Amino acid sequence: MKRRTLLLLLALAVSVAFAAWQWLRPYDWSPDPAARYHIVHAAVERDHSYLWLNLFLERNDQVSHDLTKPVLLLTADGRELEPADTTLGGDEKSGTDALGFRFWLQEADFSGPLRLRLNDGTLLVRKQSGTPGVNKGTPRYFTSSNW
């Protein structure tokens, strides 16, 4: 009985450590500080033969987003895509604390890594290649760039 309890406690500890690791790890270990923001999570949702890529970002420091500079998603084949929708979060006192971008992509756009050009920096959105498995109408969320 004592050995069984010890094994169950060990399994519980390993499970809690893994859950904490998944919850607390950053999206990217070394985001570009010139971008002024870091990616919190990405979501992909299928819409017929196209896919929506939604990115949610939070500010790194006190400097807010420069609205005069374009935001572009860079695909592996060299295409530069503008967001179909942009959401700004924050208030007058603190400025823009959060950003949301929505991109309309073809399956071919997922053929390699994706990067986001923002302010004067570039953020890694995705390291892998291939279309992520997503069902129509059900978004799939990613909390790291390894998808």
PDB file of N, CA and C in Angstrom, residues 33-92:
ATOM      1  N   PRO A  33      13.363  42.384 -29.175  1.00  0.00           N
ATOM      2  CA  PRO A  33      12.937  43.538 -28.371  1.00  0.00           C
ATOM      3  C   PRO A  33      12.539  44.743 -29.224  1.00  0.00           C
ATOM      4  N   ALA A  34      13.035  44.828 -30.460  1.00  0.00           N
ATOM      5  CA  ALA A  34      12.677  45.945 -31.331  1.00  0.00           C
ATOM      6  C   ALA A  34      11.214  45.883 -31.769  1.00  0.00           C
ATOM      7  N   ALA A  35      10.591  44.712 -31.633  1.00  0.00           N
ATOM      8  CA  ALA A  35       9.178  44.578 -31.990  1.00  0.00           C
ATOM      9  C   ALA A  35       8.278  45.213 -30.919  1.00  0.00           C
ATOM     10  N   ARG A  36       8.796  45.379 -29.705  1.00  0.00           N
ATOM     11  CA  ARG A  36       8.097  46.000 -28.571  1.00  0.00           C
ATOM     12  C   ARG A  36       6.977  45.151 -27.979  1.00  0.00           C
ATOM     13  N   TYR A  37       6.620  44.065 -28.616  1.00  0.00           N
ATOM     14  CA  TYR A  37       5.551  43.177 -28.149  1.00  0.00           C
ATOM     15  C   TYR A  37       6.041  41.739 -28.240  1.00  0.00           C
ATOM     16  N   HIS A  38       5.347  40.847 -27.571  1.00  0.00           N
ATOM     17  CA  HIS A  38       5.627  39.424 -27.699  1.00  0.00           C
ATOM     18  C   HIS A  38       4.299  38.696 -27.927  1.00  0.00           C
ATOM     19  N   ILE A  39       4.361  37.580 -28.636  1.00  0.00           N
ATOM     20  CA  ILE A  39       3.163  36.805 -28.941  1.00  0.00           C
ATOM     21  C   ILE A  39       2.775  35.991 -27.713  1.00  0.00           C
ATOM     22  N   VAL A  40       1.512  36.073 -27.336  1.00  0.00           N
ATOM     23  CA  VAL A  40       0.984  35.292 -26.213  1.00  0.00           C
ATOM     24  C   VAL A  40       0.431  33.972 -26.730  1.00  0.00           C
ATOM     25  N   HIS A  41      -0.386  34.037 -27.779  1.00  0.00           N
ATOM     26  CA  HIS A  41      -0.884  32.813 -28.396  1.00  0.00           C
ATOM     27  C   HIS A  41      -1.339  33.080 -29.819  1.00  0.00           C
ATOM     28  N   ALA A  42      -1.439  32.005 -30.572  1.00  0.00           N
ATOM     29  CA  ALA A  42      -1.943  32.055 -31.947  1.00  0.00           C
ATOM     30  C   ALA A  42      -3.120  31.096 -32.035  1.00  0.00           C
ATOM     31  N   ALA A  43      -4.042  31.397 -32.933  1.00  0.00           N
ATOM     32  CA  ALA A  43      -5.188  30.514 -33.174  1.00  0.00           C
ATOM     33  C   ALA A  43      -5.382  30.392 -34.676  1.00  0.00           C
ATOM     34  N   VAL A  44      -5.680  29.189 -35.121  1.00  0.00           N
ATOM     35  CA  VAL A  44      -5.947  28.934 -36.531  1.00  0.00           C
ATOM     36  C   VAL A  44      -7.350  28.359 -36.638  1.00  0.00           C
ATOM     37  N   GLU A  45      -8.122  28.915 -37.586  1.00  0.00           N
ATOM     38  CA  GLU A  45      -9.499  28.460 -37.789  1.00  0.00           C
ATOM     39  C   GLU A  45      -9.748  28.302 -39.282  1.00  0.00           C
ATOM     40  N   ARG A  46     -10.330  27.173 -39.663  1.00  0.00           N
ATOM     41  CA  ARG A  46     -10.612  26.901 -41.080  1.00  0.00           C
ATOM     42  C   ARG A  46     -11.893  27.616 -41.496  1.00  0.00           C
ATOM     43  N   ASP A  47     -11.851  28.175 -42.719  1.00  0.00           N
ATOM     44  CA  ASP A  47     -13.019  28.813 -43.312  1.00  0.00           C
ATOM     45  C   ASP A  47     -13.036  28.394 -44.783  1.00  0.00           C
ATOM     46  N   HIS A  48     -13.734  27.308 -45.069  1.00  0.00           N
ATOM     47  CA  HIS A  48     -13.769  26.684 -46.388  1.00  0.00           C
ATOM     48  C   HIS A  48     -12.352  26.229 -46.752  1.00  0.00           C
ATOM     49  N   SER A  49     -11.800  26.680 -47.867  1.00  0.00           N
ATOM     50  CA  SER A  49     -10.465  26.212 -48.252  1.00  0.00           C
ATOM     51  C   SER A  49      -9.359  27.134 -47.728  1.00  0.00           C
ATOM     52  N   TYR A  50      -9.716  28.198 -47.033  1.00  0.00           N
ATOM     53  CA  TYR A  50      -8.746  29.122 -46.460  1.00  0.00           C
ATOM     54  C   TYR A  50      -8.700  28.953 -44.947  1.00  0.00           C
ATOM     55  N   LEU A  51      -7.717  29.622 -44.331  1.00  0.00           N
ATOM     56  CA  LEU A  51      -7.582  29.559 -42.877  1.00  0.00           C
ATOM     57  C   LEU A  51      -7.385  30.969 -42.327  1.00  0.00           C
ATOM     58  N   TRP A  52      -7.950  31.210 -41.163  1.00  0.00           N
ATOM     59  CA  TRP A  52      -7.719  32.454 -40.429  1.00  0.00           C
ATOM     60  C   TRP A  52      -6.617  32.197 -39.418  1.00  0.00           C
ATOM     61  N   LEU A  53      -5.629  33.072 -39.389  1.00  0.00           N
ATOM     62  CA  LEU A  53      -4.587  33.037 -38.366  1.00  0.00           C
ATOM     63  C   LEU A  53      -4.786  34.256 -37.480  1.00  0.00           C
ATOM     64  N   ASN A  54      -5.080  34.020 -36.213  1.00  0.00           N
ATOM     65  CA  ASN A  54      -5.277  35.096 -35.242  1.00  0.00           C
ATOM     66  C   ASN A  54      -4.088  35.122 -34.293  1.00  0.00           C
ATOM     67  N   LEU A  55      -3.496  36.292 -34.126  1.00  0.00           N
ATOM     68  CA  LEU A  55      -2.356  36.456 -33.222  1.00  0.00           C
ATOM     69  C   LEU A  55      -2.726  37.439 -32.123  1.00  0.00           C
ATOM     70  N   PHE A  56      -2.409  37.092 -30.871  1.00  0.00           N
ATOM     71  CA  PHE A  56      -2.629  37.970 -29.737  1.00  0.00           C
ATOM     72  C   PHE A  56      -1.273  38.310 -29.138  1.00  0.00           C
ATOM     73  N   LEU A  57      -0.963  39.614 -29.024  1.00  0.00           N
ATOM     74  CA  LEU A  57       0.331  40.075 -28.537  1.00  0.00           C
ATOM     75  C   LEU A  57       0.155  40.989 -27.332  1.00  0.00           C
ATOM     76  N   GLU A  58       1.153  40.993 -26.456  1.00  0.00           N
ATOM     77  CA  GLU A  58       1.198  41.906 -25.310  1.00  0.00           C
ATOM     78  C   GLU A  58       2.490  42.705 -25.355  1.00  0.00           C
ATOM     79  N   ARG A  59       2.437  43.904 -24.803  1.00  0.00           N
ATOM     80  CA  ARG A  59       3.576  44.824 -24.828  1.00  0.00           C
ATOM     81  C   ARG A  59       4.674  44.357 -23.872  1.00  0.00           C
ATOM     82  N   ASN A  60       5.934  44.549 -24.289  1.00  0.00           N
ATOM     83  CA  ASN A  60       7.094  44.188 -23.473  1.00  0.00           C
ATOM     84  C   ASN A  60       7.442  45.256 -22.444  1.00  0.00           C
ATOM     85  N   ASP A  61       7.415  46.517 -22.859  1.00  0.00           N
ATOM     86  CA  ASP A  61       7.868  47.582 -21.971  1.00  0.00           C
ATOM     87  C   ASP A  61       6.916  48.770 -22.073  1.00  0.00           C
ATOM     88  N   GLN A  62       7.394  49.940 -21.791  1.00  0.00           N
ATOM     89  CA  GLN A  62       6.547  51.129 -21.768  1.00  0.00           C
ATOM     90  C   GLN A  62       6.292  51.739 -23.139  1.00  0.00           C
ATOM     91  N   VAL A  63       7.091  51.376 -24.139  1.00  0.00           N
ATOM     92  CA  VAL A  63       6.943  51.964 -25.469  1.00  0.00           C
ATOM     93  C   VAL A  63       5.819  51.247 -26.208  1.00  0.00           C
ATOM     94  N   SER A  64       4.857  52.013 -26.708  1.00  0.00           N
ATOM     95  CA  SER A  64       3.683  51.453 -27.355  1.00  0.00           C
ATOM     96  C   SER A  64       3.935  51.203 -28.844  1.00  0.00           C
ATOM     97  N   HIS A  65       2.964  50.636 -29.500  1.00  0.00           N
ATOM     98  CA  HIS A  65       3.040  50.314 -30.929  1.00  0.00           C
ATOM     99  C   HIS A  65       3.033  51.585 -31.769  1.00  0.00           C
ATOM    100  N   ASP A  66       3.873  51.626 -32.786  1.00  0.00           N
ATOM    101  CA  ASP A  66       3.944  52.749 -33.721  1.00  0.00           C
ATOM    102  C   ASP A  66       2.947  52.483 -34.851  1.00  0.00           C
ATOM    103  N   LEU A  67       1.833  53.210 -34.838  1.00  0.00           N
ATOM    104  CA  LEU A  67       0.772  52.987 -35.809  1.00  0.00           C
ATOM    105  C   LEU A  67       1.146  53.413 -37.228  1.00  0.00           C
ATOM    106  N   THR A  68       2.242  54.151 -37.387  1.00  0.00           N
ATOM    107  CA  THR A  68       2.655  54.589 -38.723  1.00  0.00           C
ATOM    108  C   THR A  68       3.443  53.510 -39.472  1.00  0.00           C
ATOM    109  N   LYS A  69       3.908  52.487 -38.771  1.00  0.00           N
ATOM    110  CA  LYS A  69       4.688  51.429 -39.405  1.00  0.00           C
ATOM    111  C   LYS A  69       3.785  50.251 -39.750  1.00  0.00           C
ATOM    112  N   PRO A  70       3.995  49.661 -40.930  1.00  0.00           N
ATOM    113  CA  PRO A  70       3.133  48.544 -41.337  1.00  0.00           C
ATOM    114  C   PRO A  70       3.416  47.281 -40.530  1.00  0.00           C
ATOM    115  N   VAL A  71       2.386  46.466 -40.380  1.00  0.00           N
ATOM    116  CA  VAL A  71       2.499  45.150 -39.774  1.00  0.00           C
ATOM    117  C   VAL A  71       2.331  44.139 -40.892  1.00  0.00           C
ATOM    118  N   LEU A  72       3.290  43.221 -41.027  1.00  0.00           N
ATOM    119  CA  LEU A  72       3.260  42.257 -42.121  1.00  0.00           C
ATOM    120  C   LEU A  72       3.566  40.860 -41.617  1.00  0.00           C
ATOM    121  N   LEU A  73       2.857  39.882 -42.157  1.00  0.00           N
ATOM    122  CA  LEU A  73       3.161  38.480 -41.905  1.00  0.00           C
ATOM    123  C   LEU A  73       4.025  37.997 -43.058  1.00  0.00           C
ATOM    124  N   LEU A  74       5.194  37.459 -42.741  1.00  0.00           N
ATOM    125  CA  LEU A  74       6.148  36.990 -43.747  1.00  0.00           C
ATOM    126  C   LEU A  74       6.060  35.477 -43.850  1.00  0.00           C
ATOM    127  N   THR A  75       5.767  34.972 -45.056  1.00  0.00           N
ATOM    128  CA  THR A  75       5.673  33.534 -45.261  1.00  0.00           C
ATOM    129  C   THR A  75       7.022  32.987 -45.733  1.00  0.00           C
ATOM    130  N   ALA A  76       7.138  31.676 -45.750  1.00  0.00           N
ATOM    131  CA  ALA A  76       8.400  31.038 -46.143  1.00  0.00           C
ATOM    132  C   ALA A  76       8.747  31.289 -47.608  1.00  0.00           C
ATOM    133  N   ASP A  77       7.734  31.490 -48.443  1.00  0.00           N
ATOM    134  CA  ASP A  77       8.011  31.727 -49.868  1.00  0.00           C
ATOM    135  C   ASP A  77       8.207  33.204 -50.197  1.00  0.00           C
ATOM    136  N   GLY A  78       8.326  34.061 -49.192  1.00  0.00           N
ATOM    137  CA  GLY A  78       8.641  35.464 -49.397  1.00  0.00           C
ATOM    138  C   GLY A  78       7.452  36.400 -49.525  1.00  0.00           C
ATOM    139  N   ARG A  79       6.242  35.876 -49.394  1.00  0.00           N
ATOM    140  CA  ARG A  79       5.070  36.758 -49.463  1.00  0.00           C
ATOM    141  C   ARG A  79       4.961  37.594 -48.196  1.00  0.00           C
ATOM    142  N   GLU A  80       4.468  38.816 -48.361  1.00  0.00           N
ATOM    143  CA  GLU A  80       4.222  39.720 -47.239  1.00  0.00           C
ATOM    144  C   GLU A  80       2.732  40.009 -47.208  1.00  0.00           C
ATOM    145  N   LEU A  81       2.071  39.592 -46.131  1.00  0.00           N
ATOM    146  CA  LEU A  81       0.624  39.723 -46.028  1.00  0.00           C
ATOM    147  C   LEU A  81       0.253  40.746 -44.964  1.00  0.00           C
ATOM    148  N   GLU A  82      -0.664  41.631 -45.299  1.00  0.00           N
ATOM    149  CA  GLU A  82      -1.175  42.601 -44.335  1.00  0.00           C
ATOM    150  C   GLU A  82      -2.312  41.966 -43.558  1.00  0.00           C
ATOM    151  N   PRO A  83      -2.528  42.398 -42.313  1.00  0.00           N
ATOM    152  CA  PRO A  83      -3.638  41.835 -41.542  1.00  0.00           C
ATOM    153  C   PRO A  83      -4.985  42.249 -42.124  1.00  0.00           C
ATOM    154  N   ALA A  84      -5.936  41.316 -42.082  1.00  0.00           N
ATOM    155  CA  ALA A  84      -7.292  41.616 -42.515  1.00  0.00           C
ATOM    156  C   ALA A  84      -8.032  42.390 -41.434  1.00  0.00           C
ATOM    157  N   ASP A  85      -7.579  42.241 -40.191  1.00  0.00           N
ATOM    158  CA  ASP A  85      -8.221  42.920 -39.065  1.00  0.00           C
ATOM    159  C   ASP A  85      -7.171  43.173 -37.988  1.00  0.00           C
ATOM    160  N   THR A  86      -7.283  44.331 -37.345  1.00  0.00           N
ATOM    161  CA  THR A  86      -6.376  44.691 -36.256  1.00  0.00           C
ATOM    162  C   THR A  86      -7.195  45.158 -35.065  1.00  0.00           C
ATOM    163  N   THR A  87      -6.849  44.665 -33.885  1.00  0.00           N
ATOM    164  CA  THR A  87      -7.519  45.055 -32.649  1.00  0.00           C
ATOM    165  C   THR A  87      -6.488  45.642 -31.703  1.00  0.00           C
ATOM    166  N   LEU A  88      -6.779  46.814 -31.150  1.00  0.00           N
ATOM    167  CA  LEU A  88      -5.894  47.465 -30.185  1.00  0.00           C
ATOM    168  C   LEU A  88      -6.533  47.379 -28.810  1.00  0.00           C
ATOM    169  N   GLY A  89      -5.744  47.004 -27.814  1.00  0.00           N
ATOM    170  CA  GLY A  89      -6.239  46.921 -26.447  1.00  0.00           C
ATOM    171  C   GLY A  89      -5.451  47.827 -25.528  1.00  0.00           C
ATOM    172  N   GLY A  90      -6.119  48.467 -24.605  1.00  0.00           N
ATOM    173  CA  GLY A  90      -5.454  49.369 -23.665  1.00  0.00           C
ATOM    174  C   GLY A  90      -6.342  50.540 -23.330  1.00  0.00           C
ATOM    175  N   ASP A  91      -5.749  51.560 -22.712  1.00  0.00           N
ATOM    176  CA  ASP A  91      -6.499  52.758 -22.366  1.00  0.00           C
ATOM    177  C   ASP A  91      -5.638  53.988 -22.635  1.00  0.00           C
ATOM    178  N   GLU A  92      -6.203  55.157 -22.407  1.00  0.00           N
ATOM    179  CA  GLU A  92      -5.492  56.405 -22.695  1.00  0.00           C
ATOM    180  C   GLU A  92      -4.253  56.585 -21.823  1.00  0.00           C
TER     181      GLU A  92
END
